[in-house]
Amino acid sequence: MNVSALLAVNGRKYPDKPALVAGDAELTFAEWNDQASRWAYRLREHGVEPGDRVVLMLPNCPEFAVFYIAVIRCQALVVPINARSTQEEVRYICEHAGAKALIVHEALVHAVNEWIEQGTNLLAIKTGGSQGVWLGTVAWETGEDVLGKLDEFAIDPDAPNLTEDSEVSILYTSGTTGRPKGVLYTHRSLLTVATMMAIELSIQHRSRILQLMPLSHSAPLHLFFISGLMVGATQVMALTFSPELLLSLVQKHRITHFFGAPVAYLLTMKHPEFARYDLSSVEFWMYGGAPLSKEMAAQMEQAYGRDKLACVYGLTEAGPTGTRLLHREHPDKVGSVGNRGVLFAEVEVVDEAGRPVPAGTPGEVRVRGAGSMKAYYNNPEATSEALRDGWLYTGDIGKFDEDGFLWIVDRKKDVMITGGVNVYPKELEQLLERHPAIAEVAVVGLPHPEWGETVTAYVVLVAGADPAHDWLTEVRGFLSGHLADYKLPRQVKVLAQLPRNTSGKVLKHALRDSAAQKEVELT
């Protein structure tokens, strides 16, 4: 089995069933399957060969779904990237991946047009009509029907030459610690995590999945897009997220499954008309990317229902696969990420020598299972560091409690060592988020000649708060009694905003860089 064959099979089984819904547009499984084959033919016609890399810069739209399968049917590797990527980010990924083609939504061409117009070896394709050096897909839709000519390029929707060990795609990590790395997957990786999610959270033929989180990210793409494709579910998509869209689409389309970052839920439940929407069709509200604090969990359970909330933990390199927690099963353990590896996965917490540590002791989380990446693309050094002895080392610091539940403490690279003692930034951040005058906070370790690192808190204040206030004294006083003295910040800096990447993750490496600090600090 392979990803292309999933659509081919469902195109025959459910030809008239809606597969993709976006606004007024709707594609049945048969239409999606046929369109993917047509566009695969056109890609081959324009020089995309087996093994080539094709970058997709597309938001959540039917064209993304069609091109995703079309590239795979060319036996090329599909490389989805965030639709909000900058020209510099797109250029880096295209060059690192050695891309043959770049496919961009017509509304996003302006973001990269300057670079493309200067001349590259890339085949530049856009949705809509042709423009300058850009080849438009309108001509593909209105030209000759090529379904009867697929043999010319050996295009078979069932893709019999693609095995589960064949390479299929590359996702680039968010790059919170520097340049993003390309995570290389096989069909086995994708099929494993999609099957896991379908079983763990009851995604079935009758399910209706809402896709508002970017499909360039592994969780929405592999856990829900591929699992929905696998079981023949209907998927509703929109170009971007907003609380209004989430509420209205759930009600209109009787959505059964939605995945989002915790912030998506927190923003949505503040919508002034939240209570008037009918959200009763939802079977699972799933979140990931960050565990919930007790306060956030209580708010979300009241708004969305404890029985329907589920946390999933994993990382891009793992497929993602790892653990999951249902609020209804373990309401007293909310904030943890569960007490077992999900289907097909094992999870351990180990010391620097790779030995499992006892309950209550922090260590690095490692994951083992068929859903993990094959390698970092074109980066053997990073691959050998992450994949060891059959395990994927996540870079997350976690600990099991006495009941066997896993709690994520921090990222290994973010852990500060001050005076020879480990300090975990997340511990401070979660406490400081409770301060009524602090809207956002990031804690990092800055170099110190004697202590190694000094604990530094960067804070964004709520509207009306005085940036000239003595925030170091304020913060240390607020934390006193909650944390040991050596963990308290020695510096507090007020920022207008925290530096973030296109995925919304805080760029702590930028905060550690003195030049970047000067750029973001308020004067």
Tab-separated table of N, CA and C in Angstrom, residues 183 185 188-198 200 218-219 222-224 311-324 337 340-348 365-373 390-394 396 406 408:
chain	number	residue	atom	x	y	z
A	183	VAL	N	12.751	16.784	7.183
A	183	VAL	CA	12.438	15.473	7.755
A	183	VAL	C	11.906	14.578	6.635
A	185	TYR	N	10.355	11.232	4.988
A	185	TYR	CA	9.437	10.153	5.338
A	185	TYR	C	9.333	9.124	4.224
A	188	ARG	N	5.608	4.103	4.598
A	188	ARG	CA	5.345	3.366	5.835
A	188	ARG	C	5.146	4.333	7.007
A	189	SER	N	5.967	5.379	7.069
A	189	SER	CA	5.838	6.369	8.141
A	189	SER	C	4.430	6.956	8.157
A	190	LEU	N	3.982	7.403	6.987
A	190	LEU	CA	2.690	8.081	6.902
A	190	LEU	C	1.532	7.134	7.155
A	191	LEU	N	1.597	5.945	6.573
A	191	LEU	CA	0.514	4.977	6.756
A	191	LEU	C	0.426	4.535	8.220
A	192	THR	N	1.567	4.427	8.883
A	192	THR	CA	1.578	3.995	10.280
A	192	THR	C	0.892	5.010	11.177
A	193	VAL	N	1.281	6.295	11.060
A	193	VAL	CA	0.698	7.285	11.967
A	193	VAL	C	-0.760	7.578	11.631
A	194	ALA	N	-1.122	7.495	10.354
A	194	ALA	CA	-2.520	7.701	9.980
A	194	ALA	C	-3.399	6.584	10.524
A	195	THR	N	-2.937	5.342	10.411
A	195	THR	CA	-3.683	4.211	10.969
A	195	THR	C	-3.811	4.348	12.486
A	196	MET	N	-2.715	4.733	13.130
A	196	MET	CA	-2.724	4.922	14.573
A	196	MET	C	-3.794	5.932	14.991
A	197	MET	N	-3.825	7.075	14.325
A	197	MET	CA	-4.767	8.116	14.724
A	197	MET	C	-6.207	7.708	14.441
A	198	ALA	N	-6.446	7.020	13.325
A	198	ALA	CA	-7.798	6.569	13.015
A	198	ALA	C	-8.329	5.644	14.108
A	200	GLU	N	-6.958	5.331	17.379
A	200	GLU	CA	-6.907	5.959	18.697
A	200	GLU	C	-8.061	6.932	18.916
A	218	SER	N	3.066	18.524	10.423
A	218	SER	CA	2.918	17.067	10.426
A	218	SER	C	1.646	16.583	11.092
A	219	ALA	N	1.199	17.220	12.170
A	219	ALA	CA	0.015	16.722	12.868
A	219	ALA	C	-1.244	16.834	12.015
A	222	HIS	N	-0.459	14.522	8.548
A	222	HIS	CA	-0.325	13.071	8.643
A	222	HIS	C	-1.391	12.425	9.527
A	223	LEU	N	-1.688	13.048	10.660
A	223	LEU	CA	-2.631	12.431	11.591
A	223	LEU	C	-4.071	12.557	11.139
A	224	PHE	N	-4.391	13.634	10.421
A	224	PHE	CA	-5.792	13.866	10.091
A	224	PHE	C	-6.070	13.896	8.591
A	311	CYS	N	-5.537	15.308	24.210
A	311	CYS	CA	-4.200	15.835	23.950
A	311	CYS	C	-3.399	14.795	23.182
A	312	VAL	N	-2.699	15.219	22.132
A	312	VAL	CA	-1.790	14.317	21.425
A	312	VAL	C	-0.389	14.903	21.494
A	313	TYR	N	0.582	14.059	21.796
A	313	TYR	CA	1.978	14.493	21.895
A	313	TYR	C	2.831	13.701	20.915
A	314	GLY	N	3.660	14.411	20.208
A	314	GLY	CA	4.622	13.800	19.298
A	314	GLY	C	5.459	14.924	18.719
A	315	LEU	N	6.279	14.639	17.757
A	315	LEU	CA	7.030	15.678	17.086
A	315	LEU	C	7.208	15.277	15.627
A	316	THR	N	7.532	16.268	14.804
A	316	THR	CA	7.608	16.059	13.366
A	316	THR	C	8.466	14.848	13.014
A	317	GLU	N	9.626	14.738	13.659
A	317	GLU	CA	10.550	13.651	13.339
A	317	GLU	C	9.973	12.280	13.676
A	318	ALA	N	8.995	12.220	14.573
A	318	ALA	CA	8.382	10.948	14.962
A	318	ALA	C	7.147	10.631	14.141
A	319	GLY	N	6.811	11.477	13.185
A	319	GLY	CA	5.711	11.153	12.294
A	319	GLY	C	4.539	12.103	12.157
A	320	PRO	N	3.926	12.680	13.209
A	320	PRO	CA	4.281	12.575	14.623
A	320	PRO	C	3.557	11.402	15.294
A	321	THR	N	4.228	10.775	16.216
A	321	THR	CA	3.607	9.759	17.050
A	321	THR	C	4.259	9.827	18.417
A	322	GLY	N	3.541	9.416	19.439
A	322	GLY	CA	4.064	9.488	20.805
A	322	GLY	C	3.044	9.003	21.809
A	323	THR	N	2.285	9.935	22.381
A	323	THR	CA	1.301	9.589	23.407
A	323	THR	C	0.011	10.356	23.156
A	324	ARG	N	-1.035	9.972	23.902
A	324	ARG	CA	-2.261	10.763	23.885
A	324	ARG	C	-2.949	10.647	25.235
A	337	VAL	N	0.864	14.288	29.157
A	337	VAL	CA	0.553	13.906	27.775
A	337	VAL	C	0.165	12.428	27.675
A	340	ARG	N	0.973	6.140	28.142
A	340	ARG	CA	1.430	5.032	27.301
A	340	ARG	C	1.747	5.547	25.913
A	341	GLY	N	2.601	4.819	25.211
A	341	GLY	CA	2.799	5.093	23.809
A	341	GLY	C	1.547	4.725	23.036
A	342	VAL	N	1.224	5.493	22.017
A	342	VAL	CA	0.065	5.182	21.188
A	342	VAL	C	0.328	3.912	20.386
A	343	LEU	N	-0.671	3.476	19.643
A	343	LEU	CA	-0.560	2.284	18.808
A	343	LEU	C	0.689	2.355	17.929
A	344	PHE	N	1.473	1.284	17.926
A	344	PHE	CA	2.705	1.130	17.152
A	344	PHE	C	3.899	1.892	17.741
A	345	ALA	N	3.765	2.512	18.906
A	345	ALA	CA	4.850	3.344	19.426
A	345	ALA	C	5.205	2.986	20.858
A	346	GLU	N	6.484	3.103	21.186
A	346	GLU	CA	6.983	2.980	22.552
A	346	GLU	C	7.608	4.312	22.955
A	347	VAL	N	7.494	4.654	24.231
A	347	VAL	CA	8.032	5.910	24.730
A	347	VAL	C	8.788	5.652	26.027
A	348	GLU	N	9.990	6.201	26.136
A	348	GLU	CA	10.798	6.086	27.343
A	348	GLU	C	11.399	7.441	27.704
A	365	VAL	N	13.116	12.377	26.428
A	365	VAL	CA	12.072	11.490	25.907
A	365	VAL	C	12.554	10.893	24.585
A	366	ARG	N	12.414	9.568	24.457
A	366	ARG	CA	12.720	8.939	23.184
A	366	ARG	C	11.538	8.080	22.747
A	367	VAL	N	11.375	7.957	21.435
A	367	VAL	CA	10.223	7.276	20.843
A	367	VAL	C	10.726	6.237	19.851
A	368	ARG	N	10.052	5.088	19.813
A	368	ARG	CA	10.398	4.054	18.848
A	368	ARG	C	9.122	3.564	18.173
A	369	GLY	N	9.143	3.508	16.843
A	369	GLY	CA	7.984	3.026	16.109
A	369	GLY	C	8.162	3.235	14.622
A	370	ALA	N	7.329	2.562	13.837
A	370	ALA	CA	7.450	2.603	12.376
A	370	ALA	C	7.025	3.937	11.781
A	371	GLY	N	6.460	4.832	12.608
A	371	GLY	CA	6.032	6.128	12.094
A	371	GLY	C	7.132	7.161	12.015
A	372	SER	N	8.293	6.863	12.600
A	372	SER	CA	9.362	7.866	12.645
A	372	SER	C	9.981	8.114	11.274
A	373	MET	N	10.662	9.240	11.161
A	373	MET	CA	11.304	9.633	9.912
A	373	MET	C	12.361	8.611	9.488
A	390	GLY	N	17.841	2.387	17.200
A	390	GLY	CA	16.442	2.127	16.896
A	390	GLY	C	15.470	3.108	17.507
A	391	TRP	N	15.965	4.075	18.276
A	391	TRP	CA	15.120	5.065	18.935
A	391	TRP	C	15.294	6.433	18.291
A	392	LEU	N	14.233	7.230	18.342
A	392	LEU	CA	14.311	8.640	17.978
A	392	LEU	C	14.401	9.446	19.269
A	393	TYR	N	15.489	10.180	19.428
A	393	TYR	CA	15.672	11.043	20.598
A	393	TYR	C	15.025	12.396	20.295
A	394	THR	N	14.009	12.743	21.085
A	394	THR	CA	13.136	13.866	20.740
A	394	THR	C	13.717	15.230	21.052
A	396	ASP	N	13.144	16.527	23.837
A	396	ASP	CA	12.254	16.985	24.905
A	396	ASP	C	12.724	16.405	26.231
A	406	LEU	N	3.346	10.798	31.704
A	406	LEU	CA	4.483	11.556	31.189
A	406	LEU	C	4.168	13.049	31.217
A	408	ILE	N	5.898	16.720	30.145
A	408	ILE	CA	6.976	17.361	29.393
A	408	ILE	C	7.464	18.562	30.197
